[in-house]
Amino acid sequence: MPVPVAPGRLPVLGHTMPMLRRRYAFTASLRNWGDIVRVDLGTMRTYFVTNPRLVHELLVTKGSSFRKGALFDKFQPIFGNGLATSNGVFHRRQRRMVRPAFSGERLALHAGTMARAAAGLAATWRPGEVRAVEEDAQALAVTVVGEALFSTEMGERAVEEVRRSIFTVLKHGMVRAVSPSFVEKLPLRGNREFDGAIRRLRRIVLDVVRGWREDGADRGDLLSMLLMAQDADTGAGMSDEQVHDEVMTLLVGGIETTALALAWTFHELAAHPAVERRVHDEVDEVLGGRTPTFADTRKLTYLNQVVDEVLRKYPVWFLMRRALAPVELGGVVLPEGAEVIFSPHALHHDPASFEDPHRFDPDRWSPERAATIPRGAFVPFGLGARQCVGHLFARTEILVVAATVAARWRLVPVPGKPVRVKFTSAAYPSGMLMTAVPRN
């Protein structure tokens, strides 16, 4: 029988939110206290789920009993009511309308954009040139998502504004979300930069949307798909405001995840020469010198394992859900409105699920070993009905870009210049200086 939560029923921890690096260690340590741990974050009572089986239950089996939590409440006034922040019937409706934009047929078209963008970047490199790889990865992610979203002349202006503003949004967004509400009203430089970037992006995206309404042609881009989408039950489409909110969701989610994963992929390949050689051999065999396609991404089996290992090692720090009604989880009844937290980073580094979890080991994703990983232990894009709708787009981009670059170049770390890591919503590399060395 489920046991109601009562004083002393769960381990209770107070937490005053120390430095970011220590936050990662704190969330990882919670598994030592139990499967569900009550953590009081100031005045907010939260329930931290550490067991992957219960995380799977939270996201999949009983996913309909939860909505997005307090963290996303803070994001909603900033990014609107897109898929990342909406809930309930409206979220299900929007997901049905957006999903066709990421069909296999559309991904095959976008893979061509990804390969061209990667080849274009690689063509600008010179032998022996030192590159700031995290900056190249960020610029490339903006190019790919921008070109996939916008294909008109006005769209080119939008992409330039995205280049200018999106990383200001990403830099300050998590700080804004976890800070008390009064902080965002203070006359701080970070607040001014963030608010200005949001205003500029909103203006240009709405300009592009209105221009498309006047034109009305299907240009094959993601924006066309959003504007032509109709609800299967009512035949209604999205308003300009809703299209703006979905575009902002795709920009923020699509750029941050892939930029981080690409930078860390090149870092890990350089740090593990045997892994790098296997990737090069596979790329040479599968591609034979030609440009990768969407179909090739399935054939690059070892590179897929490398990407899984990068996504395991460098995920987001934590995500939240809120109980819609009293719900039993792991023998504990969580009350209505309970804020529930789980940490992809902690799950991905749990030694009970992943042997020697801090070691970079793509072979842990071989079919035999991957089959032993518990459900709920690997959640780079979430699970269930709230899984990131663009997860296949992101994965395709990482594979196509990594294969395109690996066919031409090696990236070698600059001696004496270790990578610095900034811990916010994820591990951001800084100063990832690497020398471009032609493979031939």
CSV table of C-alpha atoms in Angstrom, one decimal:
chain,number,residue,atom,x,y,z
A,1,MET,CA,0.0,0.0,0.0
A,2,PRO,CA,1.3,3.5,-0.7
A,3,VAL,CA,2.5,5.3,2.3
A,4,PRO,CA,1.4,9.0,2.6
A,5,VAL,CA,4.2,11.5,3.1
A,6,ALA,CA,4.5,12.4,6.8
A,7,PRO,CA,7.1,14.2,8.9
A,8,GLY,CA,10.2,12.1,9.0
A,9,ARG,CA,8.9,9.8,6.2
A,10,LEU,CA,11.5,10.9,3.7
A,11,PRO,CA,15.1,12.1,4.3
A,12,VAL,CA,14.9,15.9,4.5
A,13,LEU,CA,17.8,18.1,3.4
A,14,GLY,CA,18.1,21.9,3.5
A,15,HIS,CA,20.1,23.5,0.8
A,16,THR,CA,21.4,27.1,0.5
A,17,MET,CA,22.5,26.7,-3.2
A,18,PRO,CA,26.3,27.1,-3.0
A,19,MET,CA,28.6,27.5,-6.0
A,20,LEU,CA,27.6,25.8,-9.2
A,21,ARG,CA,30.2,23.1,-9.2
A,22,ARG,CA,29.2,22.1,-5.7
A,23,ARG,CA,25.6,22.0,-6.8
A,24,TYR,CA,26.4,19.1,-9.2
A,25,ALA,CA,28.2,17.3,-6.4
A,26,PHE,CA,25.2,17.9,-4.2
A,27,THR,CA,22.6,16.5,-6.6
A,28,ALA,CA,24.8,13.5,-7.3
A,29,SER,CA,25.1,12.8,-3.5
A,30,LEU,CA,21.3,12.6,-3.0
A,31,ARG,CA,21.2,9.0,-4.3
A,32,ASN,CA,23.0,8.1,-1.0
A,33,TRP,CA,19.9,9.2,0.9
A,34,GLY,CA,17.3,7.2,-0.9
A,35,ASP,CA,15.2,6.9,-4.0
A,36,ILE,CA,13.1,10.0,-3.1
A,37,VAL,CA,14.6,12.7,-1.0
A,38,ARG,CA,12.8,15.8,0.3
A,39,VAL,CA,15.0,18.9,-0.3
A,40,ASP,CA,14.0,22.3,1.0
A,41,LEU,CA,15.3,25.0,-1.4
A,42,GLY,CA,14.7,28.0,0.7
A,43,THR,CA,11.0,28.2,1.2
A,44,MET,CA,10.3,25.7,-1.7
A,45,ARG,CA,9.7,22.1,-0.7
A,46,THR,CA,10.8,19.7,-3.4
A,47,TYR,CA,11.1,15.9,-3.9
A,48,PHE,CA,14.2,14.8,-5.6
A,49,VAL,CA,13.9,11.4,-7.5
A,50,THR,CA,17.3,9.6,-7.7
A,51,ASN,CA,16.2,6.1,-8.9
A,52,PRO,CA,16.1,5.6,-12.7
A,53,ARG,CA,13.2,3.3,-12.4
A,54,LEU,CA,11.2,5.9,-10.6
A,55,VAL,CA,12.3,8.6,-13.1
A,56,HIS,CA,10.9,6.4,-15.9
A,57,GLU,CA,7.7,6.1,-14.0
A,58,LEU,CA,7.6,9.9,-13.4
A,59,LEU,CA,8.2,10.7,-17.1
A,60,VAL,CA,6.4,7.8,-18.9
A,61,THR,CA,4.2,5.4,-16.9
A,62,LYS,CA,2.7,8.2,-14.8
A,63,GLY,CA,3.7,11.1,-17.0
A,64,SER,CA,0.1,12.3,-17.4
A,65,SER,CA,-0.1,12.9,-13.6
A,66,PHE,CA,2.5,15.6,-13.8
A,67,ARG,CA,3.0,18.9,-15.6
A,68,LYS,CA,6.1,21.1,-16.0
A,69,GLY,CA,7.3,22.5,-12.7
A,70,ALA,CA,8.4,25.8,-11.1
A,71,LEU,CA,11.5,26.2,-13.3
A,72,PHE,CA,9.3,26.3,-16.4
A,73,ASP,CA,6.9,28.7,-14.8
A,74,LYS,CA,9.8,31.2,-14.7
A,75,PHE,CA,10.6,30.5,-18.3
A,76,GLN,CA,7.1,30.9,-19.6
A,77,PRO,CA,6.9,34.8,-19.4
A,78,ILE,CA,10.2,34.9,-21.3
A,79,PHE,CA,9.8,32.3,-24.0
A,80,GLY,CA,6.0,32.1,-24.3
A,81,ASN,CA,3.8,29.1,-24.5
A,82,GLY,CA,5.8,26.8,-26.7
A,83,LEU,CA,6.2,23.1,-26.4
A,84,ALA,CA,8.9,23.4,-23.7
A,85,THR,CA,6.6,25.4,-21.3
A,86,SER,CA,3.0,24.5,-22.2
A,87,ASN,CA,1.0,21.9,-20.5
A,88,GLY,CA,-2.1,19.7,-20.7
A,89,VAL,CA,-4.5,19.6,-23.7
A,90,PHE,CA,-2.8,22.6,-25.3
A,91,HIS,CA,0.6,20.9,-25.2
A,92,ARG,CA,-0.7,17.7,-26.7
A,93,ARG,CA,-2.4,19.7,-29.5
A,94,GLN,CA,0.8,21.7,-30.2
A,95,ARG,CA,2.9,18.6,-30.2
A,96,ARG,CA,0.7,16.9,-32.8
A,97,MET,CA,0.9,20.0,-35.0
A,98,VAL,CA,4.7,20.4,-34.7
A,99,ARG,CA,5.7,16.7,-35.0
A,100,PRO,CA,5.4,16.5,-38.8
A,101,ALA,CA,8.2,19.2,-39.1
A,102,PHE,CA,10.6,16.5,-37.8
A,103,SER,CA,9.5,13.6,-39.9
A,104,GLY,CA,12.1,11.3,-41.6
A,105,GLU,CA,11.4,13.0,-44.9
A,106,ARG,CA,12.0,16.5,-43.5
A,107,LEU,CA,15.1,15.3,-41.6
A,108,ALA,CA,16.6,14.0,-44.8
A,109,LEU,CA,16.3,17.5,-46.3
A,110,HIS,CA,17.7,19.1,-43.2
A,111,ALA,CA,20.7,16.7,-43.2
A,112,GLY,CA,21.7,18.3,-46.5
A,113,THR,CA,21.7,21.7,-44.8
A,114,MET,CA,23.7,20.3,-41.9
A,115,ALA,CA,26.3,18.8,-44.2
A,116,ARG,CA,26.7,22.0,-46.3
A,117,ALA,CA,27.1,24.1,-43.2
A,118,ALA,CA,29.7,21.8,-41.7
A,119,ALA,CA,31.6,21.6,-44.9
A,120,GLY,CA,31.5,25.3,-45.3
A,121,LEU,CA,33.0,25.8,-41.8
A,122,ALA,CA,35.7,23.2,-42.4
A,123,ALA,CA,36.6,24.9,-45.6
A,124,THR,CA,37.5,28.0,-43.8
A,125,TRP,CA,40.1,26.3,-41.6
A,126,ARG,CA,43.8,26.3,-42.4
A,127,PRO,CA,46.4,23.7,-41.5
A,128,GLY,CA,48.0,24.6,-38.2
A,129,GLU,CA,45.4,27.1,-37.4
A,130,VAL,CA,44.2,27.3,-33.8
A,131,ARG,CA,40.4,27.3,-33.4
A,132,ALA,CA,38.2,28.1,-30.4
A,133,VAL,CA,36.1,25.0,-31.0
A,134,GLU,CA,33.2,26.0,-28.7
A,135,GLU,CA,32.8,29.2,-30.7
A,136,ASP,CA,32.9,27.3,-34.0
A,137,ALA,CA,30.3,24.8,-32.6
A,138,GLN,CA,28.0,27.6,-31.5
A,139,ALA,CA,28.3,29.4,-34.8
A,140,LEU,CA,27.5,26.2,-36.7
A,141,ALA,CA,24.5,25.4,-34.6
A,142,VAL,CA,23.1,28.8,-35.2
A,143,THR,CA,23.6,28.4,-39.0
A,144,VAL,CA,22.0,25.0,-39.1
A,145,VAL,CA,18.9,25.9,-37.0
A,146,GLY,CA,18.6,29.3,-38.6
A,147,GLU,CA,18.7,27.9,-42.2
A,148,ALA,CA,16.3,25.1,-41.2
A,149,LEU,CA,13.8,27.5,-39.8
A,150,PHE,CA,14.1,30.5,-42.2
A,151,SER,CA,14.7,30.4,-46.0
A,152,THR,CA,13.6,33.8,-47.1
A,153,GLU,CA,15.6,37.0,-47.4
A,154,MET,CA,13.9,38.2,-44.3
A,155,GLY,CA,15.0,34.9,-42.8
A,156,GLU,CA,18.6,35.8,-43.4
A,157,ARG,CA,18.1,38.9,-41.2
A,158,ALA,CA,16.5,36.7,-38.6
A,159,VAL,CA,19.5,34.4,-38.6
A,160,GLU,CA,21.9,37.4,-38.1
A,161,GLU,CA,19.8,38.5,-35.1
A,162,VAL,CA,19.9,35.0,-33.7
A,163,ARG,CA,23.7,35.1,-34.0
A,164,ARG,CA,23.7,38.4,-32.2
A,165,SER,CA,21.3,37.6,-29.4
A,166,ILE,CA,20.7,33.9,-28.7
A,167,PHE,CA,23.8,33.3,-26.6
A,168,THR,CA,22.9,36.3,-24.4
A,169,VAL,CA,19.6,34.6,-23.8
A,170,LEU,CA,21.2,31.2,-23.1
A,171,LYS,CA,23.8,32.8,-20.8
A,172,HIS,CA,21.4,34.7,-18.6
A,173,GLY,CA,18.2,32.5,-19.0
A,174,MET,CA,19.0,29.9,-16.4
A,175,VAL,CA,20.3,32.6,-13.9
A,176,ARG,CA,16.9,34.4,-14.4
A,177,ALA,CA,15.0,31.2,-13.9
A,178,VAL,CA,16.6,30.2,-10.6
A,179,SER,CA,16.8,33.7,-9.1
A,180,PRO,CA,14.0,35.3,-7.0
A,181,SER,CA,11.6,37.4,-9.0
A,182,PHE,CA,12.8,40.7,-7.7
A,183,VAL,CA,16.3,40.2,-9.1
A,184,GLU,CA,15.0,40.5,-12.7
A,185,LYS,CA,13.7,44.0,-11.9
A,186,LEU,CA,17.1,45.3,-10.7
A,187,PRO,CA,19.0,47.6,-13.0
A,188,LEU,CA,21.8,45.1,-13.6
A,189,ARG,CA,23.8,44.8,-16.8
A,190,GLY,CA,22.9,41.2,-17.2
A,191,ASN,CA,19.2,42.1,-17.0
A,192,ARG,CA,19.5,44.8,-19.6
A,193,GLU,CA,21.4,42.6,-22.0
A,194,PHE,CA,18.9,39.7,-21.5
A,195,ASP,CA,15.8,41.9,-21.9
A,196,GLY,CA,17.2,43.6,-25.0
A,197,ALA,CA,18.1,40.3,-26.7
A,198,ILE,CA,14.5,38.9,-26.0
A,199,ARG,CA,13.0,42.1,-27.5
A,200,ARG,CA,15.1,42.0,-30.6
A,201,LEU,CA,14.4,38.3,-31.2
A,202,ARG,CA,10.7,38.7,-30.7
A,203,ARG,CA,10.6,41.6,-33.2
A,204,ILE,CA,12.5,39.9,-36.0
A,205,VAL,CA,10.7,36.5,-35.6
A,206,LEU,CA,7.2,38.2,-35.7
A,207,ASP,CA,8.4,40.2,-38.8
A,208,VAL,CA,9.3,37.0,-40.6
A,209,VAL,CA,6.1,35.3,-39.6
A,210,ARG,CA,4.0,38.2,-40.9
A,211,GLY,CA,6.0,38.3,-44.1
A,212,TRP,CA,5.3,34.6,-44.6
A,213,ARG,CA,1.6,35.2,-44.1
A,214,GLU,CA,1.6,37.7,-46.9
A,215,ASP,CA,3.6,35.3,-49.2
A,216,GLY,CA,1.9,32.0,-48.2
A,217,ALA,CA,4.3,29.7,-50.1
A,218,ASP,CA,5.7,26.5,-48.7
A,219,ARG,CA,9.5,27.0,-48.8
A,220,GLY,CA,10.3,23.7,-47.2
A,221,ASP,CA,11.6,25.2,-44.0
A,222,LEU,CA,10.5,24.6,-40.4
A,223,LEU,CA,8.7,27.9,-40.3
A,224,SER,CA,6.5,26.9,-43.3
A,225,MET,CA,5.6,23.7,-41.5
A,226,LEU,CA,4.6,25.6,-38.4
A,227,LEU,CA,2.5,28.1,-40.3
A,228,MET,CA,0.8,25.5,-42.4
A,229,ALA,CA,0.1,23.1,-39.5
A,230,GLN,CA,-3.6,22.5,-38.7
A,231,ASP,CA,-5.2,20.9,-35.7
A,232,ALA,CA,-6.6,17.5,-36.8
A,233,ASP,CA,-9.8,18.0,-34.8
A,234,THR,CA,-10.7,21.6,-35.5
A,235,GLY,CA,-8.7,22.5,-38.6
A,236,ALA,CA,-7.4,25.6,-36.8
A,237,GLY,CA,-3.8,26.7,-37.3
A,238,MET,CA,-1.5,28.6,-35.0
A,239,SER,CA,-1.6,32.3,-34.4
A,240,ASP,CA,1.4,34.5,-35.1
A,241,GLU,CA,2.1,34.7,-31.4
A,242,GLN,CA,2.0,30.9,-31.0
A,243,VAL,CA,4.3,30.4,-34.0
A,244,HIS,CA,6.7,32.9,-32.4
A,245,ASP,CA,6.7,30.9,-29.1
A,246,GLU,CA,7.4,27.6,-31.0
A,247,VAL,CA,10.2,29.3,-33.0
A,248,MET,CA,11.8,30.5,-29.7
A,249,THR,CA,11.6,27.1,-28.3
A,250,LEU,CA,13.3,25.6,-31.3
A,251,LEU,CA,16.0,28.2,-31.3
A,252,VAL,CA,16.9,27.8,-27.6
A,253,GLY,CA,16.6,24.0,-27.5
A,254,GLY,CA,18.1,23.4,-30.9
A,255,ILE,CA,21.2,25.6,-30.6
A,256,GLU,CA,22.3,25.0,-27.0
A,257,THR,CA,22.1,21.2,-27.0
A,258,THR,CA,23.9,20.6,-30.3
A,259,ALA,CA,26.5,23.3,-29.8
A,260,LEU,CA,27.5,21.7,-26.5
A,261,ALA,CA,27.4,18.2,-27.8
A,262,LEU,CA,29.6,19.0,-30.9
A,263,ALA,CA,32.2,20.9,-28.8
A,264,TRP,CA,32.5,18.0,-26.3
A,265,THR,CA,32.6,15.4,-29.1
A,266,PHE,CA,35.7,17.0,-30.7
A,267,HIS,CA,37.2,17.4,-27.2
A,268,GLU,CA,36.7,13.7,-26.4
A,269,LEU,CA,37.9,12.5,-29.8
A,270,ALA,CA,41.1,14.4,-29.3
A,271,ALA,CA,41.5,13.1,-25.7
A,272,HIS,CA,41.1,9.5,-26.8
A,273,PRO,CA,43.2,8.7,-29.9
A,274,ALA,CA,42.0,5.1,-30.1
A,275,VAL,CA,38.4,6.3,-30.3
A,276,GLU,CA,39.3,8.9,-32.8
A,277,ARG,CA,41.0,6.3,-35.1
A,278,ARG,CA,37.9,4.1,-35.0
A,279,VAL,CA,35.7,7.0,-35.9
A,280,HIS,CA,38.0,8.0,-38.8
A,281,ASP,CA,38.1,4.4,-40.1
A,282,GLU,CA,34.3,4.1,-40.0
A,283,VAL,CA,33.7,7.5,-41.6
A,284,ASP,CA,36.2,6.6,-44.4
A,285,GLU,CA,34.5,3.2,-45.0
A,286,VAL,CA,30.9,4.4,-44.9
A,287,LEU,CA,31.3,7.7,-46.8
A,288,GLY,CA,34.2,7.0,-49.1
A,289,GLY,CA,34.9,10.7,-49.4
A,290,ARG,CA,31.4,11.8,-50.1
A,291,THR,CA,29.1,14.1,-48.1
A,292,PRO,CA,27.1,12.3,-45.4
A,293,THR,CA,23.3,11.9,-45.8
A,294,PHE,CA,20.5,11.2,-43.4
A,295,ALA,CA,20.6,7.5,-44.4
A,296,ASP,CA,24.3,7.4,-43.5
A,297,THR,CA,23.6,8.3,-39.9
A,298,ARG,CA,22.3,4.8,-39.2
A,299,LYS,CA,25.3,3.2,-40.8
A,300,LEU,CA,27.8,5.1,-38.6
A,301,THR,CA,27.3,2.7,-35.7
A,302,TYR,CA,30.5,3.5,-33.7
A,303,LEU,CA,30.0,7.2,-34.2
A,304,ASN,CA,26.5,6.8,-32.8
A,305,GLN,CA,28.0,5.2,-29.7
A,306,VAL,CA,30.4,8.1,-29.4
A,307,VAL,CA,27.5,10.6,-29.6
A,308,ASP,CA,25.5,8.6,-27.0
A,309,GLU,CA,28.5,8.7,-24.7
A,310,VAL,CA,28.9,12.5,-25.1
A,311,LEU,CA,25.2,13.0,-24.4
A,312,ARG,CA,25.6,10.8,-21.3
A,313,LYS,CA,28.6,12.6,-20.0
A,314,TYR,CA,27.4,16.2,-20.7
A,315,PRO,CA,23.6,16.5,-20.1
A,316,VAL,CA,21.6,19.2,-18.4
A,317,TRP,CA,21.8,19.6,-14.7
A,318,PHE,CA,18.2,19.1,-13.6
A,319,LEU,CA,14.6,19.2,-14.7
A,320,MET,CA,11.3,19.6,-12.8
A,321,ARG,CA,7.7,18.3,-12.8
A,322,ARG,CA,4.7,19.2,-10.7
A,323,ALA,CA,2.1,16.8,-9.5
A,324,LEU,CA,-1.4,17.5,-10.8
A,325,ALA,CA,-3.0,15.5,-8.0
A,326,PRO,CA,-1.8,13.2,-5.2
A,327,VAL,CA,0.2,10.5,-6.9
A,328,GLU,CA,2.1,7.5,-5.6
A,329,LEU,CA,5.7,7.2,-6.6
A,330,GLY,CA,8.0,4.5,-5.2
A,331,GLY,CA,5.7,3.8,-2.3
A,332,VAL,CA,5.3,7.5,-1.4
A,333,VAL,CA,2.3,9.6,-2.0
A,334,LEU,CA,3.3,13.0,-3.3
A,335,PRO,CA,0.8,15.7,-2.6
A,336,GLU,CA,-1.0,17.7,-5.2
A,337,GLY,CA,1.3,20.5,-6.4
A,338,ALA,CA,4.4,18.8,-5.2
A,339,GLU,CA,7.6,20.0,-7.1
A,340,VAL,CA,9.6,17.0,-8.2
A,341,ILE,CA,13.2,17.2,-9.4
A,342,PHE,CA,15.4,14.8,-11.3
A,343,SER,CA,18.9,15.3,-12.5
A,344,PRO,CA,20.0,13.9,-15.9
A,345,HIS,CA,23.6,14.6,-14.9
A,346,ALA,CA,23.3,12.6,-11.7
A,347,LEU,CA,21.5,9.8,-13.4
A,348,HIS,CA,24.1,9.6,-16.2
A,349,HIS,CA,26.9,9.4,-13.6
A,350,ASP,CA,25.3,6.8,-11.3
A,351,PRO,CA,27.8,3.9,-10.9
A,352,ALA,CA,24.8,1.6,-10.3
A,353,SER,CA,23.8,2.2,-13.9
A,354,PHE,CA,27.1,3.0,-15.6
A,355,GLU,CA,30.3,1.3,-14.7
A,356,ASP,CA,33.1,3.8,-14.0
A,357,PRO,CA,30.7,6.6,-15.0
A,358,HIS,CA,33.3,9.4,-15.2
A,359,ARG,CA,35.3,7.5,-17.9
A,360,PHE,CA,34.6,8.2,-21.5
A,361,ASP,CA,33.7,4.8,-23.0
A,362,PRO,CA,31.7,4.6,-26.2
A,363,ASP,CA,31.8,0.8,-26.0
A,364,ARG,CA,29.3,1.0,-23.1
A,365,TRP,CA,26.8,1.6,-25.9
A,366,SER,CA,27.5,-1.6,-27.8
A,367,PRO,CA,24.2,-3.5,-28.2
A,368,GLU,CA,25.2,-6.1,-25.5
A,369,ARG,CA,26.2,-3.6,-22.9
A,370,ALA,CA,23.5,-1.0,-23.7
A,371,ALA,CA,20.8,-3.7,-23.1
A,372,THR,CA,21.8,-3.8,-19.4
A,373,ILE,CA,21.3,-0.1,-18.8
A,374,PRO,CA,18.2,0.5,-16.7
A,375,ARG,CA,15.2,2.3,-18.1
A,376,GLY,CA,15.2,5.9,-17.0
A,377,ALA,CA,19.0,6.0,-16.5
A,378,PHE,CA,19.7,7.7,-19.8
A,379,VAL,CA,17.5,10.8,-20.5
A,380,PRO,CA,19.5,13.3,-22.6
A,381,PHE,CA,16.2,14.6,-24.3
A,382,GLY,CA,13.8,13.5,-21.6
A,383,LEU,CA,11.3,10.6,-22.1
A,384,GLY,CA,7.6,10.0,-22.7
A,385,ALA,CA,5.1,12.6,-24.0
A,386,ARG,CA,7.3,15.5,-23.0
A,387,GLN,CA,10.5,14.2,-24.8
A,388,CYS,CA,12.1,16.9,-26.8
A,389,VAL,CA,10.2,16.9,-30.2
A,390,GLY,CA,13.4,17.8,-32.0
A,391,HIS,CA,15.6,15.1,-30.5
A,392,LEU,CA,16.1,13.4,-33.8
A,393,PHE,CA,17.0,16.7,-35.5
A,394,ALA,CA,19.6,17.3,-32.9
A,395,ARG,CA,21.1,13.8,-33.1
A,396,THR,CA,21.2,13.9,-36.9
A,397,GLU,CA,23.0,17.3,-36.7
A,398,ILE,CA,25.6,16.0,-34.3
A,399,LEU,CA,26.3,12.9,-36.4
A,400,VAL,CA,26.4,14.7,-39.8
A,401,VAL,CA,28.6,17.5,-38.6
A,402,ALA,CA,31.0,15.2,-36.7
A,403,ALA,CA,31.3,12.9,-39.7
A,404,THR,CA,31.8,15.8,-42.1
A,405,VAL,CA,34.6,17.2,-40.0
A,406,ALA,CA,36.2,13.9,-39.2
A,407,ALA,CA,36.5,13.0,-42.9
A,408,ARG,CA,38.7,16.1,-43.4
A,409,TRP,CA,40.4,17.2,-40.1
A,410,ARG,CA,41.8,16.2,-36.8
A,411,LEU,CA,41.5,18.7,-34.0
A,412,VAL,CA,44.5,18.6,-31.6
A,413,PRO,CA,44.4,20.3,-28.2
A,414,VAL,CA,46.8,23.2,-27.8
A,415,PRO,CA,49.4,22.2,-25.1
A,416,GLY,CA,49.2,24.1,-21.9
A,417,LYS,CA,45.7,25.4,-22.6
A,418,PRO,CA,43.3,23.2,-20.6
A,419,VAL,CA,39.6,23.7,-21.2
A,420,ARG,CA,37.8,25.7,-18.6
A,421,VAL,CA,34.2,24.6,-17.7
A,422,LYS,CA,31.4,26.9,-16.7
A,423,PHE,CA,28.6,25.1,-14.9
A,424,THR,CA,25.1,26.5,-15.4
A,425,SER,CA,22.3,24.5,-16.9
A,426,ALA,CA,25.0,22.2,-18.3
A,427,ALA,CA,28.8,22.1,-18.5
A,428,TYR,CA,29.8,24.8,-20.9
A,429,PRO,CA,33.3,24.6,-22.3
A,430,SER,CA,35.4,27.8,-22.5
A,431,GLY,CA,38.7,28.3,-24.1
A,432,MET,CA,38.6,25.0,-26.0
A,433,LEU,CA,41.6,25.8,-28.2
A,434,MET,CA,42.5,23.2,-30.7
A,435,THR,CA,44.8,23.1,-33.8
A,436,ALA,CA,43.3,22.0,-37.1
A,437,VAL,CA,45.4,19.3,-38.7
A,438,PRO,CA,44.4,17.9,-42.2
A,439,ARG,CA,43.9,14.2,-42.2
A,440,ASN,CA,45.5,13.7,-45.6
